[in-house]
């Protein structure tokens, strides 16, 4: 019902035909298919061309990974894989026709491209905006049935009265690209719509599992329809799905299976700090200390990593996006020591005034560490 209401309101402005609105300029599907791009702003040219290729039956697509945790690479995806992803998301959320979507992610990456294709395949309308910190600023008066954002964007929308109200008018909000911190998750409880954290990657054609952020307890991911899950001998998540191909895909993510279709994410298997012979998973420890960081350094981003150490080989350190505050930093380390199991506690805090980010809204740890080392 909510989708139909939003679709009706949208039709008052743009008519009954589903449209793709690039930066305020509306195009019909027929116009896009024919390549009629009169009035299109140059910044949206690649997104328009991607839609045109899709509507003319393109069978394969080359997409570049984000490179937030390694070297970016090109991934080739088939039309069948993409359609499987689009349909699985639709089934999971039971989305009907005439829905109104907002695409505010980088359309050069998989998350942005999938928002375009969901609108086209779901026979809905989509407003396409360039990625900004607050993606609802230009459309605060509108109501959206389905929106995808990164955590930074959601947090920014909460900070302004108009966009805060606009969040209330989103039927389904999915959040990906990075983990949602405890402070933001607490604010999400106020929203009337559905809010889910995504799990996926370019190789799985966007998300293959979703976690309800409005539920209590740990963030538990549930597989989309037709997605099969398993773990290998090292507890790495293995995925078989129509969107990732027929073969099993072995990921670098360490998980705890809570059922045959649900899991808790622990961290990346290839991101291990060997500190004095003890193997530490920084992402798992980050989840444990996130409430402490939120309490002492509200709204500050952080991550844990290893740095060379003469005695330990590697020392676990906390990299915090904040101005140097030695007193509160020491308080945080002491609180973490009391909370964490033996050997898990960070040995030091390094303050960085401003983190570097990828275009998909993830912390770029390599560039952030490089900027800190250069200072």
mmCIF file of C-alpha atoms in Angstrom:
data_model
loop_
_atom_site.group_PDB
_atom_site.id
_atom_site.type_symbol
_atom_site.label_atom_id
_atom_site.label_comp_id
_atom_site.label_asym_id
_atom_site.label_seq_id
_atom_site.Cartn_x
_atom_site.Cartn_y
_atom_site.Cartn_z
ATOM 1 C CA UNK A 1 0.000 0.000 0.000
ATOM 2 C CA UNK A 2 2.790 2.420 0.909
ATOM 3 C CA UNK A 3 4.466 1.942 -2.494
ATOM 4 C CA UNK A 4 1.191 2.622 -4.294
ATOM 5 C CA UNK A 5 0.603 5.821 -2.313
ATOM 6 C CA UNK A 6 4.104 7.116 -3.021
ATOM 7 C CA UNK A 7 3.786 6.132 -6.687
ATOM 8 C CA UNK A 8 0.503 8.041 -6.942
ATOM 9 C CA UNK A 9 1.997 11.167 -5.370
ATOM 10 C CA UNK A 10 4.957 10.953 -7.725
ATOM 11 C CA UNK A 11 2.654 10.642 -10.745
ATOM 12 C CA UNK A 12 1.067 13.984 -9.888
ATOM 13 C CA UNK A 13 4.395 15.630 -10.778
ATOM 14 C CA UNK A 14 5.654 13.461 -13.644
ATOM 15 C CA UNK A 15 2.578 11.697 -14.991
ATOM 16 C CA UNK A 16 1.725 8.006 -14.871
ATOM 17 C CA UNK A 17 4.670 6.800 -16.939
ATOM 18 C CA UNK A 18 7.667 5.651 -14.893
ATOM 19 C CA UNK A 19 10.565 8.040 -15.417
ATOM 20 C CA UNK A 20 14.298 8.216 -14.805
ATOM 21 C CA UNK A 21 15.181 11.682 -13.514
ATOM 22 C CA UNK A 22 18.853 12.565 -13.946
ATOM 23 C CA UNK A 23 19.615 15.624 -11.821
ATOM 24 C CA UNK A 24 16.092 17.027 -12.257
ATOM 25 C CA UNK A 25 15.715 16.224 -15.986
ATOM 26 C CA UNK A 26 13.135 13.467 -16.585
ATOM 27 C CA UNK A 27 13.488 10.863 -19.350
ATOM 28 C CA UNK A 28 11.088 8.149 -20.443
ATOM 29 C CA UNK A 29 12.318 4.620 -20.949
ATOM 30 C CA UNK A 30 11.709 4.970 -24.682
ATOM 31 C CA UNK A 31 13.889 8.084 -24.812
ATOM 32 C CA UNK A 32 16.699 6.350 -22.950
ATOM 33 C CA UNK A 33 16.492 3.279 -25.170
ATOM 34 C CA UNK A 34 16.710 5.497 -28.251
ATOM 35 C CA UNK A 35 19.617 7.470 -26.779
ATOM 36 C CA UNK A 36 17.660 10.738 -26.806
ATOM 37 C CA UNK A 37 19.642 12.633 -24.158
ATOM 38 C CA UNK A 38 18.779 16.249 -24.928
ATOM 39 C CA UNK A 39 19.119 18.346 -21.772
ATOM 40 C CA UNK A 40 21.165 15.716 -19.928
ATOM 41 C CA UNK A 41 23.893 17.163 -17.725
ATOM 42 C CA UNK A 42 27.399 15.842 -18.551
ATOM 43 C CA UNK A 43 27.833 14.429 -15.028
ATOM 44 C CA UNK A 44 25.042 11.915 -15.716
ATOM 45 C CA UNK A 45 26.203 10.831 -19.173
ATOM 46 C CA UNK A 46 27.739 7.515 -18.067
ATOM 47 C CA UNK A 47 24.704 6.578 -15.973
ATOM 48 C CA UNK A 48 22.393 7.356 -18.916
ATOM 49 C CA UNK A 49 24.562 5.261 -21.246
ATOM 50 C CA UNK A 50 24.530 2.345 -18.813
ATOM 51 C CA UNK A 51 20.701 2.462 -18.736
ATOM 52 C CA UNK A 52 20.596 2.694 -22.530
ATOM 53 C CA UNK A 53 22.813 -0.368 -22.912
ATOM 54 C CA UNK A 54 20.690 -2.333 -20.454
ATOM 55 C CA UNK A 55 17.442 -1.439 -22.177
ATOM 56 C CA UNK A 56 18.908 -2.482 -25.508
ATOM 57 C CA UNK A 57 19.731 -5.954 -24.178
ATOM 58 C CA UNK A 58 23.420 -5.786 -23.259
ATOM 59 C CA UNK A 59 24.555 -9.199 -22.012
ATOM 60 C CA UNK A 60 27.694 -8.434 -19.996
ATOM 61 C CA UNK A 61 29.059 -5.596 -17.904
ATOM 62 C CA UNK A 62 32.512 -4.738 -16.597
ATOM 63 C CA UNK A 63 32.486 -3.164 -13.141
ATOM 64 C CA UNK A 64 35.410 -1.995 -11.022
ATOM 65 C CA UNK A 65 35.611 -2.946 -7.342
ATOM 66 C CA UNK A 66 35.984 -0.214 -4.716
ATOM 67 C CA UNK A 67 39.532 -1.039 -3.603
ATOM 68 C CA UNK A 68 38.876 -0.171 0.036
ATOM 69 C CA UNK A 69 40.661 -3.301 1.289
ATOM 70 C CA UNK A 70 42.897 -4.172 -1.645
ATOM 71 C CA UNK A 71 43.825 -3.343 -5.198
ATOM 72 C CA UNK A 72 40.773 -2.414 -7.323
ATOM 73 C CA UNK A 73 40.013 -4.871 -10.118
ATOM 74 C CA UNK A 74 37.606 -5.287 -13.003
ATOM 75 C CA UNK A 75 34.759 -7.791 -12.562
ATOM 76 C CA UNK A 76 32.701 -9.084 -15.504
ATOM 77 C CA UNK A 77 29.031 -9.730 -14.759
ATOM 78 C CA UNK A 78 26.352 -11.295 -16.964
ATOM 79 C CA UNK A 79 22.830 -10.026 -17.513
ATOM 80 C CA UNK A 80 21.471 -13.200 -15.908
ATOM 81 C CA UNK A 81 23.448 -12.562 -12.715
ATOM 82 C CA UNK A 82 22.219 -8.982 -12.503
ATOM 83 C CA UNK A 83 18.587 -9.968 -13.103
ATOM 84 C CA UNK A 84 18.825 -12.631 -10.394
ATOM 85 C CA UNK A 85 19.961 -9.989 -7.895
ATOM 86 C CA UNK A 86 17.251 -7.518 -8.885
ATOM 87 C CA UNK A 87 14.535 -10.165 -8.571
ATOM 88 C CA UNK A 88 15.809 -11.546 -5.256
ATOM 89 C CA UNK A 89 15.719 -8.104 -3.632
ATOM 90 C CA UNK A 90 12.217 -7.537 -4.973
ATOM 91 C CA UNK A 91 11.035 -10.843 -3.522
ATOM 92 C CA UNK A 92 12.682 -10.211 -0.153
ATOM 93 C CA UNK A 93 10.922 -6.864 0.286
ATOM 94 C CA UNK A 94 7.777 -7.748 -1.708
ATOM 95 C CA UNK A 95 8.054 -4.600 -3.843
ATOM 96 C CA UNK A 96 5.306 -3.925 -6.384
ATOM 97 C CA UNK A 97 5.129 -1.795 -9.509
ATOM 98 C CA UNK A 98 5.156 2.022 -9.576
ATOM 99 C CA UNK A 99 7.560 2.388 -6.667
ATOM 100 C CA UNK A 100 9.667 5.550 -6.384
ATOM 101 C CA UNK A 101 13.409 5.102 -5.852
ATOM 102 C CA UNK A 102 16.328 7.396 -5.070
ATOM 103 C CA UNK A 103 19.753 6.587 -6.499
ATOM 104 C CA UNK A 104 22.315 8.670 -4.606
ATOM 105 C CA UNK A 105 25.342 6.376 -4.837
ATOM 106 C CA UNK A 106 28.219 6.344 -7.316
ATOM 107 C CA UNK A 107 26.771 4.885 -10.519
ATOM 108 C CA UNK A 108 30.253 3.827 -11.637
ATOM 109 C CA UNK A 109 30.182 1.204 -8.860
ATOM 110 C CA UNK A 110 27.938 -1.831 -8.390
ATOM 111 C CA UNK A 111 25.682 -0.309 -5.703
ATOM 112 C CA UNK A 112 24.733 2.692 -7.840
ATOM 113 C CA UNK A 113 24.283 0.650 -11.006
ATOM 114 C CA UNK A 114 21.988 -1.786 -9.219
ATOM 115 C CA UNK A 115 19.739 1.044 -8.045
ATOM 116 C CA UNK A 116 19.300 2.116 -11.675
ATOM 117 C CA UNK A 117 18.489 -1.416 -12.777
ATOM 118 C CA UNK A 118 16.087 -2.064 -9.913
ATOM 119 C CA UNK A 119 14.027 0.920 -11.015
ATOM 120 C CA UNK A 120 14.062 -0.173 -14.654
ATOM 121 C CA UNK A 121 13.172 -3.800 -13.884
ATOM 122 C CA UNK A 122 10.654 -3.018 -11.135
ATOM 123 C CA UNK A 123 8.810 -0.640 -13.513
ATOM 124 C CA UNK A 124 9.299 2.166 -11.039
ATOM 125 C CA UNK A 125 10.598 5.715 -11.234
ATOM 126 C CA UNK A 126 13.991 6.775 -9.971
ATOM 127 C CA UNK A 127 15.574 10.104 -9.130
ATOM 128 C CA UNK A 128 19.317 9.944 -9.835
ATOM 129 C CA UNK A 129 21.490 12.376 -7.885
ATOM 130 C CA UNK A 130 25.250 12.741 -7.721
ATOM 131 C CA UNK A 131 26.699 11.263 -4.509
ATOM 132 C CA UNK A 132 26.784 13.880 -1.745
ATOM 133 C CA UNK A 133 27.141 13.828 2.043
ATOM 134 C CA UNK A 134 23.425 14.607 2.463
ATOM 135 C CA UNK A 135 21.601 12.973 -0.473
ATOM 136 C CA UNK A 136 18.130 14.197 0.528
ATOM 137 C CA UNK A 137 18.915 17.927 0.352
ATOM 138 C CA UNK A 138 17.627 18.253 -3.232
ATOM 139 C CA UNK A 139 14.576 16.054 -2.674
ATOM 140 C CA UNK A 140 13.560 16.692 0.929
ATOM 141 C CA UNK A 141 9.935 17.238 -0.155
ATOM 142 C CA UNK A 142 9.637 13.817 -1.839
ATOM 143 C CA UNK A 143 8.662 10.405 -0.512
ATOM 144 C CA UNK A 144 10.678 7.379 -1.591
ATOM 145 C CA UNK A 145 9.758 3.721 -1.431
ATOM 146 C CA UNK A 146 13.289 2.354 -1.764
ATOM 147 C CA UNK A 147 16.642 4.063 -1.108
ATOM 148 C CA UNK A 148 20.222 2.844 -0.708
ATOM 149 C CA UNK A 149 22.793 4.898 1.222
ATOM 150 C CA UNK A 150 26.118 4.510 2.997
ATOM 151 C CA UNK A 151 26.246 5.143 6.774
ATOM 152 C CA UNK A 152 27.823 8.595 6.375
ATOM 153 C CA UNK A 153 24.894 9.741 4.242
ATOM 154 C CA UNK A 154 22.300 8.443 6.692
ATOM 155 C CA UNK A 155 24.069 10.175 9.576
ATOM 156 C CA UNK A 156 24.157 13.471 7.640
ATOM 157 C CA UNK A 157 20.430 13.267 6.899
ATOM 158 C CA UNK A 158 19.714 13.008 10.624
ATOM 159 C CA UNK A 159 21.529 16.290 11.285
ATOM 160 C CA UNK A 160 19.228 18.608 9.292
ATOM 161 C CA UNK A 161 15.521 19.113 10.156
ATOM 162 C CA UNK A 162 14.208 18.880 6.579
ATOM 163 C CA UNK A 163 16.171 15.799 5.605
ATOM 164 C CA UNK A 164 15.461 14.242 9.000
ATOM 165 C CA UNK A 165 11.755 14.472 8.169
ATOM 166 C CA UNK A 166 12.459 13.069 4.713
ATOM 167 C CA UNK A 167 13.992 9.973 6.312
ATOM 168 C CA UNK A 168 10.608 9.294 7.904
ATOM 169 C CA UNK A 169 9.064 9.113 4.426
ATOM 170 C CA UNK A 170 11.372 6.360 3.152
ATOM 171 C CA UNK A 171 9.580 3.035 3.011
ATOM 172 C CA UNK A 172 12.685 0.825 2.751
ATOM 173 C CA UNK A 173 16.222 2.036 3.409
ATOM 174 C CA UNK A 174 19.177 -0.262 2.808
ATOM 175 C CA UNK A 175 22.607 0.740 4.110
ATOM 176 C CA UNK A 176 25.871 -0.673 2.795
ATOM 177 C CA UNK A 177 29.511 0.063 2.146
ATOM 178 C CA UNK A 178 30.504 0.051 5.822
ATOM 179 C CA UNK A 179 29.231 -1.130 9.179
ATOM 180 C CA UNK A 180 26.568 0.942 10.954
ATOM 181 C CA UNK A 181 27.884 2.096 14.332
ATOM 182 C CA UNK A 182 25.906 1.758 17.576
ATOM 183 C CA UNK A 183 25.080 5.480 17.751
ATOM 184 C CA UNK A 184 23.600 5.560 14.256
ATOM 185 C CA UNK A 185 21.789 2.267 14.820
ATOM 186 C CA UNK A 186 20.150 3.752 17.901
ATOM 187 C CA UNK A 187 18.872 6.718 15.880
ATOM 188 C CA UNK A 188 17.601 4.384 13.173
ATOM 189 C CA UNK A 189 15.168 2.913 15.707
ATOM 190 C CA UNK A 190 13.211 6.189 15.461
ATOM 191 C CA UNK A 191 12.433 5.717 11.760
ATOM 192 C CA UNK A 192 9.012 4.304 10.827
ATOM 193 C CA UNK A 193 10.197 2.507 7.685
ATOM 194 C CA UNK A 194 12.224 -0.664 7.222
ATOM 195 C CA UNK A 195 16.009 -0.283 7.577
ATOM 196 C CA UNK A 196 18.456 -3.033 6.621
ATOM 197 C CA UNK A 197 22.237 -3.384 6.561
ATOM 198 C CA UNK A 198 23.495 -5.149 3.437
ATOM 199 C CA UNK A 199 26.116 -7.843 2.991
ATOM 200 C CA UNK A 200 27.613 -8.325 -0.439
ATOM 201 C CA UNK A 201 30.334 -7.372 -2.869
ATOM 202 C CA UNK A 202 30.810 -6.717 -6.567
ATOM 203 C CA UNK A 203 31.370 -10.441 -7.174
ATOM 204 C CA UNK A 204 27.930 -11.229 -5.713
ATOM 205 C CA UNK A 205 26.294 -8.440 -7.744
ATOM 206 C CA UNK A 206 25.505 -6.253 -4.731
ATOM 207 C CA UNK A 207 23.953 -7.762 -1.609
ATOM 208 C CA UNK A 208 23.129 -11.429 -1.046
ATOM 209 C CA UNK A 209 22.095 -11.036 2.607
ATOM 210 C CA UNK A 210 20.366 -8.372 4.703
ATOM 211 C CA UNK A 211 20.219 -7.576 8.430
ATOM 212 C CA UNK A 212 17.261 -5.839 10.057
ATOM 213 C CA UNK A 213 18.783 -2.866 11.905
ATOM 214 C CA UNK A 214 15.573 -2.219 13.841
ATOM 215 C CA UNK A 215 15.726 -5.571 15.589
ATOM 216 C CA UNK A 216 17.463 -5.946 18.936
ATOM 217 C CA UNK A 217 20.664 -7.845 19.579
ATOM 218 C CA UNK A 218 23.614 -8.522 17.253
ATOM 219 C CA UNK A 219 23.465 -7.632 13.559
ATOM 220 C CA UNK A 220 22.302 -10.926 12.050
ATOM 221 C CA UNK A 221 22.283 -11.293 8.260
ATOM 222 C CA UNK A 222 19.635 -13.340 6.459
ATOM 223 C CA UNK A 223 20.227 -14.701 2.962
ATOM 224 C CA UNK A 224 18.113 -13.542 0.036
ATOM 225 C CA UNK A 225 15.888 -16.077 -1.750
ATOM 226 C CA UNK A 226 17.833 -18.797 -3.623
ATOM 227 C CA UNK A 227 21.096 -17.934 -1.835
ATOM 228 C CA UNK A 228 22.840 -20.889 -0.169
ATOM 229 C CA UNK A 229 25.362 -20.384 2.648
ATOM 230 C CA UNK A 230 28.107 -22.508 4.185
ATOM 231 C CA UNK A 231 31.490 -22.101 5.890
ATOM 232 C CA UNK A 232 34.815 -23.736 5.141
ATOM 233 C CA UNK A 233 37.294 -25.154 7.639
ATOM 234 C CA UNK A 234 38.454 -21.670 8.635
ATOM 235 C CA UNK A 235 34.891 -20.317 9.070
ATOM 236 C CA UNK A 236 35.053 -18.293 5.876
ATOM 237 C CA UNK A 237 31.630 -17.676 4.383
ATOM 238 C CA UNK A 238 30.885 -19.589 1.168
ATOM 239 C CA UNK A 239 28.058 -18.492 -1.124
ATOM 240 C CA UNK A 240 26.210 -20.197 -3.952
ATOM 241 C CA UNK A 241 23.572 -18.125 -5.730
ATOM 242 C CA UNK A 242 22.197 -17.286 -9.165
ATOM 243 C CA UNK A 243 23.741 -13.812 -8.846
ATOM 244 C CA UNK A 244 27.265 -15.039 -8.127
ATOM 245 C CA UNK A 245 27.218 -17.919 -10.616
ATOM 246 C CA UNK A 246 26.696 -21.663 -10.242
ATOM 247 C CA UNK A 247 29.981 -22.360 -8.432
ATOM 248 C CA UNK A 248 30.531 -21.798 -4.727
ATOM 249 C CA UNK A 249 32.213 -18.468 -3.996
ATOM 250 C CA UNK A 250 34.612 -18.599 -1.042
ATOM 251 C CA UNK A 251 34.761 -15.147 0.536
ATOM 252 C CA UNK A 252 37.407 -13.668 2.817
ATOM 253 C CA UNK A 253 34.811 -13.026 5.520
ATOM 254 C CA UNK A 254 34.906 -14.958 8.786
ATOM 255 C CA UNK A 255 31.371 -15.541 10.078
ATOM 256 C CA UNK A 256 29.427 -17.424 12.734
ATOM 257 C CA UNK A 257 26.511 -19.344 11.246
ATOM 258 C CA UNK A 258 23.385 -19.019 13.414
ATOM 259 C CA UNK A 259 21.255 -21.155 11.074
ATOM 260 C CA UNK A 260 21.493 -22.482 7.520
ATOM 261 C CA UNK A 261 20.366 -19.063 6.232
ATOM 262 C CA UNK A 262 21.652 -16.592 8.835
ATOM 263 C CA UNK A 263 25.058 -15.506 10.122
ATOM 264 C CA UNK A 264 26.980 -13.005 12.226
ATOM 265 C CA UNK A 265 29.916 -11.260 10.524
ATOM 266 C CA UNK A 266 33.188 -11.414 12.468
ATOM 267 C CA UNK A 267 35.752 -9.864 10.121
ATOM 268 C CA UNK A 268 37.931 -10.484 7.074
ATOM 269 C CA UNK A 269 40.115 -13.576 7.075
ATOM 270 C CA UNK A 270 42.858 -11.710 5.223
ATOM 271 C CA UNK A 271 42.865 -8.848 7.730
ATOM 272 C CA UNK A 272 44.562 -10.456 10.715
ATOM 273 C CA UNK A 273 47.014 -8.835 13.116
ATOM 274 C CA UNK A 274 49.613 -11.277 14.469
ATOM 275 C CA UNK A 275 50.558 -9.709 17.783
ATOM 276 C CA UNK A 276 53.078 -11.768 19.732
ATOM 277 C CA UNK A 277 51.769 -14.962 18.147
ATOM 278 C CA UNK A 278 48.119 -14.140 18.921
ATOM 279 C CA UNK A 279 45.977 -13.721 15.798
ATOM 280 C CA UNK A 280 43.541 -10.832 16.159
ATOM 281 C CA UNK A 281 40.596 -9.909 13.896
ATOM 282 C CA UNK A 282 40.383 -6.076 14.007
ATOM 283 C CA UNK A 283 36.776 -5.919 12.737
ATOM 284 C CA UNK A 284 35.535 -8.292 15.440
ATOM 285 C CA UNK A 285 37.292 -6.249 18.137
ATOM 286 C CA UNK A 286 35.922 -3.026 16.611
ATOM 287 C CA UNK A 287 32.371 -4.281 17.162
ATOM 288 C CA UNK A 288 33.180 -4.895 20.818
ATOM 289 C CA UNK A 289 34.608 -1.436 21.541
ATOM 290 C CA UNK A 290 32.286 0.606 19.306
ATOM 291 C CA UNK A 291 30.029 1.609 22.245
ATOM 292 C CA UNK A 292 33.070 2.852 24.197
ATOM 293 C CA UNK A 293 34.260 4.958 21.273
ATOM 294 C CA UNK A 294 30.761 6.367 20.825
ATOM 295 C CA UNK A 295 30.604 7.298 24.506
ATOM 296 C CA UNK A 296 33.983 9.045 24.724
ATOM 297 C CA UNK A 297 34.297 10.334 21.139
ATOM 298 C CA UNK A 298 30.698 10.770 19.888
ATOM 299 C CA UNK A 299 30.223 10.513 16.101
ATOM 300 C CA UNK A 300 33.940 9.819 15.545
ATOM 301 C CA UNK A 301 34.913 7.232 12.947
ATOM 302 C CA UNK A 302 37.598 4.699 13.775
ATOM 303 C CA UNK A 303 39.237 1.453 12.767
ATOM 304 C CA UNK A 304 41.773 -0.970 14.220
ATOM 305 C CA UNK A 305 44.896 -2.084 12.409
ATOM 306 C CA UNK A 306 48.359 -3.469 13.035
ATOM 307 C CA UNK A 307 51.608 -1.535 12.884
ATOM 308 C CA UNK A 308 55.168 -2.943 13.068
ATOM 309 C CA UNK A 309 56.419 -3.502 16.614
ATOM 310 C CA UNK A 310 59.901 -4.616 17.651
ATOM 311 C CA UNK A 311 58.678 -6.863 20.468
ATOM 312 C CA UNK A 312 55.322 -8.165 19.212
ATOM 313 C CA UNK A 313 55.930 -8.206 15.489
ATOM 314 C CA UNK A 314 52.681 -6.276 15.089
ATOM 315 C CA UNK A 315 50.859 -4.116 17.608
ATOM 316 C CA UNK A 316 47.117 -3.520 17.463
ATOM 317 C CA UNK A 317 46.356 0.215 17.371
ATOM 318 C CA UNK A 318 43.149 2.215 17.185
ATOM 319 C CA UNK A 319 43.033 4.883 14.470
ATOM 320 C CA UNK A 320 40.525 7.553 15.503
ATOM 321 C CA UNK A 321 39.141 10.430 13.417
ATOM 322 C CA UNK A 322 39.420 13.205 15.991
ATOM 323 C CA UNK A 323 41.672 15.948 17.245
ATOM 324 C CA UNK A 324 44.321 14.728 19.667
ATOM 325 C CA UNK A 325 42.955 14.278 23.184
ATOM 326 C CA UNK A 326 45.478 12.281 25.212
ATOM 327 C CA UNK A 327 43.415 12.241 28.406
ATOM 328 C CA UNK A 328 40.240 10.844 26.853
ATOM 329 C CA UNK A 329 42.353 8.539 24.702
ATOM 330 C CA UNK A 330 43.929 6.980 27.778
ATOM 331 C CA UNK A 331 40.485 6.637 29.331
ATOM 332 C CA UNK A 332 39.302 4.793 26.236
ATOM 333 C CA UNK A 333 42.256 2.400 26.295
ATOM 334 C CA UNK A 334 41.674 1.598 29.962
ATOM 335 C CA UNK A 335 37.962 0.988 29.372
ATOM 336 C CA UNK A 336 38.758 -1.271 26.410
ATOM 337 C CA UNK A 337 41.246 -3.244 28.522
ATOM 338 C CA UNK A 338 38.547 -3.893 31.124
ATOM 339 C CA UNK A 339 36.030 -4.961 28.465
ATOM 340 C CA UNK A 340 38.035 -7.097 26.047
ATOM 341 C CA UNK A 341 39.506 -10.582 26.446
ATOM 342 C CA UNK A 342 43.187 -10.772 27.304
ATOM 343 C CA UNK A 343 45.506 -9.790 24.403
ATOM 344 C CA UNK A 344 42.667 -8.123 22.449
ATOM 345 C CA UNK A 345 43.146 -4.608 23.790
ATOM 346 C CA UNK A 346 44.674 -1.924 21.507
ATOM 347 C CA UNK A 347 48.172 -0.898 22.547
ATOM 348 C CA UNK A 348 47.794 2.736 21.472
ATOM 349 C CA UNK A 349 45.549 5.320 19.814
ATOM 350 C CA UNK A 350 46.575 7.381 16.818
ATOM 351 C CA UNK A 351 44.514 10.507 16.180
ATOM 352 C CA UNK A 352 43.890 11.552 12.564
ATOM 353 C CA UNK A 353 41.979 14.826 12.020
ATOM 354 C CA UNK A 354 40.299 13.626 8.816
ATOM 355 C CA UNK A 355 39.940 10.159 7.276
ATOM 356 C CA UNK A 356 40.189 9.395 3.574
ATOM 357 C CA UNK A 357 37.169 7.742 1.961
ATOM 358 C CA UNK A 358 36.431 5.760 -1.179
ATOM 359 C CA UNK A 359 33.726 6.874 -3.615
ATOM 360 C CA UNK A 360 31.474 4.142 -2.193
ATOM 361 C CA UNK A 361 31.566 5.579 1.330
ATOM 362 C CA UNK A 362 34.098 3.214 2.899
ATOM 363 C CA UNK A 363 37.076 4.292 4.975
ATOM 364 C CA UNK A 364 40.163 4.094 2.768
ATOM 365 C CA UNK A 365 42.505 2.671 5.362
ATOM 366 C CA UNK A 366 45.586 2.706 3.158
ATOM 367 C CA UNK A 367 45.355 6.389 2.287
ATOM 368 C CA UNK A 368 44.324 7.321 5.839
ATOM 369 C CA UNK A 369 47.358 5.575 7.309
ATOM 370 C CA UNK A 370 49.588 7.112 4.645
ATOM 371 C CA UNK A 371 48.338 10.616 5.504
ATOM 372 C CA UNK A 372 48.984 9.977 9.206
ATOM 373 C CA UNK A 373 52.511 8.671 8.512
ATOM 374 C CA UNK A 374 53.281 11.707 6.348
ATOM 375 C CA UNK A 375 52.511 14.134 9.157
#
